[in-house]
XYZ file of C-alpha atoms in Angstrom:
453
model
C 22.537 -4.817 -8.606
C 18.668 -4.107 -8.991
C 15.692 -6.698 -8.886
C 14.875 -7.155 -12.615
C 12.717 -3.932 -14.089
C 11.867 -2.654 -10.271
C 14.923 -0.179 -10.392
C 15.105 -1.182 -6.436
C 18.266 -2.648 -5.203
C 17.906 -6.537 -5.117
C 18.860 -8.224 -1.204
C 22.833 -8.009 -1.341
C 24.941 -8.950 1.930
C 28.371 -7.930 2.333
C 30.384 -8.808 4.975
C 31.862 -5.562 6.929
C 33.364 -7.190 10.396
C 33.014 -9.525 13.083
C 34.004 -8.841 16.322
C 34.420 -11.088 19.910
C 32.282 -10.010 22.771
C 33.756 -13.179 25.290
C 35.924 -15.848 24.659
C 34.478 -17.842 27.446
C 31.109 -16.933 27.436
C 28.610 -18.989 29.490
C 27.244 -22.185 27.769
C 24.730 -24.310 28.620
C 21.909 -25.804 26.344
C 18.160 -25.802 27.960
C 15.018 -26.144 26.403
C 17.243 -26.604 22.930
C 18.607 -23.033 23.611
C 21.084 -20.639 24.745
C 20.712 -18.099 27.454
C 22.629 -15.962 25.777
C 21.215 -16.578 22.018
C 17.543 -17.173 22.572
C 16.020 -15.148 19.433
C 13.233 -13.815 20.895
C 15.734 -11.754 23.390
C 13.895 -8.106 22.467
C 16.870 -6.743 22.852
C 20.250 -8.500 23.507
C 21.805 -6.622 20.687
C 20.916 -2.502 20.087
C 22.232 0.445 18.344
C 20.933 4.069 19.435
C 23.057 7.242 19.127
C 26.068 6.156 16.941
C 26.661 3.209 19.342
C 26.185 -0.877 19.828
C 25.071 -2.080 22.587
C 25.431 -5.912 23.830
C 24.129 -8.087 26.889
C 25.413 -11.808 27.791
C 25.885 -13.878 30.845
C 29.998 -14.894 31.674
C 31.351 -17.917 32.261
C 30.848 -16.955 36.097
C 27.851 -16.343 35.238
C 27.940 -12.450 35.978
C 25.664 -10.438 33.644
C 27.536 -8.015 31.313
C 27.166 -5.292 28.896
C 29.030 -3.853 26.035
C 29.079 -0.826 23.919
C 31.326 0.315 20.764
C 31.157 2.621 17.877
C 29.707 1.178 15.137
C 32.247 1.706 13.451
C 34.870 -0.127 15.974
C 36.033 -3.454 16.607
C 36.724 -2.984 20.587
C 34.292 -3.203 22.856
C 33.888 -1.551 26.306
C 32.229 -4.259 29.024
C 30.335 -3.449 32.078
C 29.785 -6.073 34.763
C 26.722 -6.024 36.640
C 26.111 -6.662 40.160
C 24.110 -10.203 39.181
C 25.125 -13.640 38.620
C 22.459 -15.971 36.669
C 20.285 -17.961 38.999
C 19.944 -21.115 36.997
C 20.725 -23.062 33.951
C 17.314 -22.214 32.090
C 17.547 -20.145 28.619
C 14.437 -18.652 29.149
C 16.256 -16.161 31.580
C 17.948 -13.544 29.062
C 18.791 -10.121 29.204
C 16.908 -7.303 27.453
C 17.620 -3.801 26.761
C 15.998 -0.850 25.956
C 16.042 2.871 25.489
C 13.549 5.635 26.995
C 14.479 8.369 24.640
C 13.056 10.645 26.791
C 15.899 10.793 29.096
C 18.550 8.935 27.316
C 18.611 6.026 30.029
C 19.782 2.390 29.067
C 17.136 -0.147 30.543
C 17.667 -3.736 31.613
C 15.474 -7.112 32.934
C 16.862 -10.243 32.941
C 17.023 -13.667 34.452
C 13.340 -14.545 34.867
C 10.832 -17.585 34.029
C 7.721 -17.402 35.190
C 9.052 -16.024 38.470
C 10.903 -12.668 40.041
C 12.841 -10.709 37.434
C 15.709 -7.998 37.771
C 16.259 -4.576 36.683
C 18.397 -1.868 36.306
C 18.723 1.145 34.817
C 21.295 4.081 33.715
C 21.831 7.411 34.718
C 20.082 9.695 32.354
C 21.904 11.184 29.354
C 24.037 7.929 29.315
C 22.682 6.923 25.809
C 22.760 10.698 24.186
C 25.863 11.241 24.838
C 28.352 7.971 25.223
C 31.327 9.616 23.660
C 31.580 11.718 26.628
C 30.467 9.775 29.631
C 32.705 7.161 30.550
C 31.976 3.392 30.770
C 32.001 2.697 34.619
C 29.835 0.833 37.316
C 28.806 4.675 38.194
C 26.687 4.841 34.897
C 24.242 2.364 36.373
C 21.767 2.485 39.112
C 21.491 -0.716 41.497
C 20.053 -4.262 40.293
C 16.388 -4.023 41.566
C 13.552 -6.496 41.823
C 10.875 -4.323 40.819
C 10.556 -1.418 38.364
C 11.678 1.448 40.317
C 9.159 -0.171 43.094
C 6.425 -1.595 40.751
C 6.670 -5.047 41.519
C 4.042 -5.809 38.285
C 3.807 -9.732 38.866
C 5.642 -12.620 40.602
C 5.495 -14.749 37.750
C 7.449 -13.042 35.323
C 8.536 -14.014 31.736
C 9.964 -12.991 27.970
C 10.866 -8.954 28.806
C 10.671 -7.043 25.471
C 10.934 -3.374 25.423
C 9.501 -1.276 22.804
C 9.971 2.423 22.276
C 7.159 4.738 21.787
C 6.901 7.186 18.613
C 6.939 9.826 21.300
C 10.237 8.773 22.986
C 8.611 6.661 25.796
C 9.293 2.559 26.572
C 6.899 -0.173 27.169
C 7.702 -3.126 28.854
C 6.009 -6.247 27.369
C 5.737 -9.483 29.400
C 3.934 -12.591 30.060
C 1.879 -13.003 33.675
C 1.561 -17.031 34.341
C 3.498 -19.956 32.755
C 3.158 -21.698 29.182
C -0.027 -22.867 28.543
C -1.916 -20.397 31.054
C -0.802 -17.211 31.048
C -1.594 -13.378 29.417
C -0.017 -10.970 27.927
C 0.597 -7.821 29.728
C 2.431 -3.980 29.378
C 3.877 -1.656 31.621
C 5.114 2.069 30.604
C 7.627 4.645 31.508
C 7.445 8.046 30.865
C 10.943 9.422 31.378
C 10.172 10.051 34.833
C 7.787 7.009 36.464
C 6.671 3.425 35.406
C 2.999 2.371 35.457
C 1.416 -0.890 34.953
C -0.933 -0.697 31.990
C -2.175 -4.151 32.740
C -3.035 -7.702 30.823
C -4.354 -7.586 27.282
C -4.595 -11.479 26.321
C -7.257 -13.640 28.290
C -6.057 -17.575 29.417
C -9.631 -18.738 29.202
C -11.905 -20.146 27.050
C -12.475 -23.446 24.902
C -10.661 -24.325 21.954
C -11.075 -27.795 19.979
C -9.097 -29.374 17.550
C -10.345 -32.619 15.501
C -8.836 -34.579 18.768
C -9.985 -32.831 21.616
C -10.673 -29.471 23.746
C -8.426 -27.374 26.228
C -9.229 -24.514 28.642
C -6.232 -22.817 29.052
C -3.851 -21.238 26.916
C -1.142 -18.604 26.619
C -0.682 -15.958 23.370
C 3.415 -16.146 22.406
C 4.195 -13.212 20.726
C 6.354 -13.089 17.179
C 7.075 -9.703 18.160
C 5.707 -6.599 18.935
C 6.583 -3.136 17.059
C 5.423 0.341 16.414
C 5.439 1.016 12.174
C 6.020 4.347 10.516
C 2.754 5.610 11.143
C 2.817 4.798 14.985
C 0.536 1.616 14.769
C 1.912 -0.973 16.885
C 1.502 -4.660 15.461
C 1.654 -7.854 17.086
C 1.756 -11.143 15.435
C 1.182 -14.420 17.785
C 0.145 -18.181 17.961
C -1.332 -19.578 20.679
C -0.027 -22.402 22.757
C -3.163 -24.832 24.605
C -2.346 -26.291 28.283
C -3.843 -29.503 27.375
C -2.080 -31.714 25.323
C -5.353 -33.459 24.256
C -5.959 -31.196 21.247
C -2.661 -32.801 19.559
C -2.717 -36.188 17.312
C -0.028 -37.436 19.400
C 1.711 -36.253 22.613
C 5.148 -35.794 21.301
C 4.374 -32.515 19.447
C 3.385 -29.265 20.363
C -0.100 -27.764 21.154
C 0.812 -24.369 19.126
C -1.992 -23.396 16.800
C -2.858 -20.793 14.255
C -0.887 -17.303 13.606
C -2.786 -14.508 14.437
C -2.851 -10.761 14.628
C -3.643 -7.830 16.328
C -3.016 -4.059 16.243
C -3.484 -0.560 18.543
C -3.753 2.856 17.410
C -3.238 4.163 20.851
C 0.063 3.063 22.235
C -1.021 -0.758 23.376
C -4.765 0.607 25.152
C -6.999 -0.474 22.853
C -6.818 -4.007 20.170
C -8.251 -4.938 16.721
C -8.335 -7.614 14.510
C -7.183 -7.605 11.114
C -10.681 -6.256 10.470
C -10.089 -3.415 12.422
C -12.815 -4.174 14.891
C -12.048 -3.867 19.010
C -11.517 -7.443 20.347
C -9.631 -6.113 23.424
C -8.788 -3.436 25.999
C -5.509 -3.151 28.310
C -6.218 -3.547 31.790
C -10.028 -4.372 31.657
C -12.407 -7.114 31.761
C -12.772 -7.544 27.993
C -9.053 -8.975 26.653
C -8.150 -10.782 23.378
C -9.347 -14.220 23.690
C -8.922 -17.353 21.524
C -12.582 -17.598 20.817
C -12.669 -13.412 19.533
C -13.577 -13.386 15.917
C -11.172 -12.035 12.839
C -7.858 -13.008 14.753
C -6.591 -16.041 12.920
C -4.665 -14.972 9.687
C -2.917 -18.222 8.731
C -4.835 -21.639 10.077
C -2.501 -24.550 11.401
C -3.880 -27.020 13.233
C -1.828 -27.996 16.515
C -0.473 -31.399 14.332
C 2.463 -29.748 12.687
C 4.867 -28.168 15.640
C 4.403 -24.283 14.623
C 6.839 -22.445 16.410
C 6.153 -19.802 18.986
C 8.280 -16.453 19.283
C 9.684 -16.542 15.844
C 9.779 -12.927 14.139
C 8.311 -9.982 12.656
C 8.684 -6.923 11.212
C 6.788 -3.715 9.608
C 8.009 -2.287 6.338
C 8.456 1.630 5.384
C 4.767 1.697 4.503
C 3.295 0.307 7.894
C 2.343 -3.419 6.464
C 3.589 -6.064 9.011
C 5.734 -9.167 7.720
C 6.495 -12.194 9.962
C 8.442 -15.430 9.643
C 7.086 -18.540 10.772
C 8.159 -22.268 10.784
C 6.550 -25.446 10.984
C 6.176 -29.265 9.514
C 4.243 -28.624 6.294
C 1.691 -31.474 5.262
C 3.821 -33.008 2.462
C 5.513 -34.438 5.204
C 2.648 -35.801 6.999
C -0.126 -34.407 9.104
C 1.089 -35.410 12.600
C 4.434 -34.371 14.053
C 5.236 -37.012 17.033
C 8.596 -35.716 18.062
C 8.994 -31.688 17.401
C 12.371 -31.267 17.699
C 13.320 -34.425 15.383
C 10.412 -33.909 13.174
C 11.530 -29.984 12.897
C 15.058 -30.878 12.329
C 14.177 -33.243 9.715
C 11.135 -31.472 7.872
C 10.665 -27.694 9.387
C 10.715 -25.419 6.862
C 10.049 -21.182 7.694
C 7.644 -19.085 5.887
C 7.305 -15.635 5.004
C 4.119 -14.354 6.168
C 2.964 -10.596 5.245
C 0.055 -8.524 4.212
C -0.173 -7.121 1.003
C -1.224 -3.120 0.071
C -4.821 -4.914 -0.992
C -5.042 -5.822 2.249
C -4.439 -9.610 1.856
C -2.072 -11.766 3.768
C 0.163 -13.961 1.654
C 2.611 -16.756 2.557
C 5.547 -18.015 0.755
C 7.692 -21.105 1.731
C 11.435 -20.489 2.366
C 12.905 -23.086 -0.174
C 16.065 -24.247 2.482
C 15.522 -26.518 5.094
C 15.677 -25.360 8.747
C 17.858 -28.265 9.509
C 17.403 -27.273 13.171
C 14.059 -27.188 15.890
C 15.109 -23.743 16.608
C 13.837 -19.825 15.333
C 14.479 -17.677 12.198
C 14.459 -13.855 12.342
C 13.552 -11.452 9.662
C 14.951 -8.246 8.883
C 13.626 -5.647 6.149
C 16.128 -3.466 4.675
C 15.338 0.090 3.237
C 13.930 -1.215 0.049
C 11.719 -3.643 1.582
C 13.935 -6.606 0.711
C 13.303 -9.052 3.133
C 16.201 -11.244 4.560
C 15.557 -13.982 7.140
C 18.200 -15.314 9.506
C 18.363 -18.837 10.035
C 19.487 -21.074 12.333
C 23.628 -21.428 12.213
C 23.185 -17.971 11.162
C 22.502 -18.873 7.580
C 20.904 -15.952 5.861
C 18.101 -15.947 2.739
C 16.886 -12.979 0.766
C 13.825 -12.234 -1.221
C 12.891 -8.600 -3.124
C 10.183 -6.723 -2.892
C 10.034 -6.435 -6.600
C 9.006 -10.156 -7.038
C 6.265 -10.261 -4.275
C 8.957 -12.275 -2.178
C 8.940 -15.103 -4.623
C 12.691 -15.378 -5.230
C 14.025 -16.069 -1.816
C 17.527 -17.718 -1.979
C 20.636 -18.550 -0.038
C 22.832 -15.355 0.284
C 25.182 -17.230 3.258
C 25.703 -20.227 4.187
C 27.037 -19.492 7.923
C 29.989 -22.493 7.554
C 32.346 -19.611 8.582
C 30.429 -18.481 12.047
C 30.171 -22.439 13.722
C 26.994 -21.162 15.198
C 25.186 -22.944 17.734
C 21.826 -22.326 16.312
C 19.649 -19.583 16.639
C 21.078 -15.631 16.774
C 20.052 -12.184 18.464
C 19.514 -9.532 15.691
C 20.255 -6.180 16.484
C 16.248 -4.715 15.154
C 17.446 -1.077 15.584
C 20.474 -1.258 13.389
C 19.047 -1.767 10.082
C 17.445 1.489 10.391
C 20.365 3.489 12.052
C 23.093 2.533 9.154
C 22.059 -0.187 6.911
C 23.445 -3.048 8.502
C 22.376 -6.486 9.262
C 24.210 -7.132 12.817
C 23.897 -10.553 14.764
C 24.976 -12.026 17.926
C 26.030 -15.765 17.659
C 27.147 -18.201 20.250
C 29.963 -21.018 19.130
C 28.947 -24.606 19.186
C 30.470 -26.164 22.428
C 29.348 -29.173 24.529
C 28.012 -29.711 27.981
C 28.997 -26.420 29.803
C 32.202 -25.827 28.614
C 31.946 -21.847 27.594
C 32.655 -20.697 23.909
C 32.952 -17.753 22.300
C 30.812 -15.111 21.464
C 30.551 -12.899 18.601
C 29.144 -9.968 16.541
C 29.287 -10.180 12.827
C 27.816 -6.931 10.476
C 26.788 -7.112 6.841
C 26.088 -4.280 5.061
C 22.979 -4.797 2.896
C 22.417 -2.373 -0.042
C 22.889 1.307 -0.430
């Protein structure tokens, strides 16, 4: 099937496989999410050298990693010497690959406190078929990056592979509403702290009041095909006085910055330098040219949603909030997002203009949506409960339609998408956990859909 008049394949899905990782994975709801399926994990599921890797917590709270060949249905598991310390859904497991030495890296179990870190032996990921999957392939679980402590207030680990094969770690220093984003870098032999690149200070004033502290929540941080680093984000204010009602959430505006020097300096959408990592001038709410989609704090805008870059290096994002047609003041962000929330596809076109299209599928959830682009730059939104909508590049992303209703999954809500697998073998693969109640464990699965060839 092709998009009308384009000669390009239209968005389409074909179910390939569904595998079960765990029949009794750890289950508890905290901050409206699950620790095994918080979609901001980068990466809870990843693909490298013909194998896929997954990470989760078992019913006994043990951290587990598993692998399989991409064409296989059987997962081999490995249990870490670590158990989840608290019932907090922020304390996810994130994985990364350092291509320079073929190691798997893991960062886990943190929310504004200390983190845990482990890495594999060198070459493990380069030769998976000939390397036994046993405890001997992992080094000890540490409370630093090989002796580099970073911070005692650590949250939201995101590993990013650089174009040269090094590995970077993005994280937040501080707490919600008063924190800074920072970077560290692994060069194949040692970790280095690059420093903080966002500011928590400065005054933001809405129609209702002012706030003097905040943090930048990233929708993602990714290198494009040209080696440019992209980050779309929203701000969260500390002071609830900026909202029309205390039951909302203080997130506002969608912003955008880029870096052409591997995250050392940051530029706004116009190309002006607005911050230096580890320097005295970091990216702040008062900087000009950051906002690419303006929205006040009264619409329950979600943080840490999703982003991707297309085959030409242009940035795309999914954001979600309660549109103004449902009222100009949300009073309960969970209830209002569930009743009226909508996801939007936000992108920068080849002319340099930002465009936004509403995805015509009600969220029916307070939770997040993930974005995937296929080899034709068609867009797929993986909505809560594993529903998948798609839109074609040929239409200018105006033909969003539901491709999979998720009814066969019984998924709790958010899913963890394998961002690396689409590039590897043109498959949309995501991890989801079945609905349960209380703290009753439930099954954890990975489902794979073939995208247009």
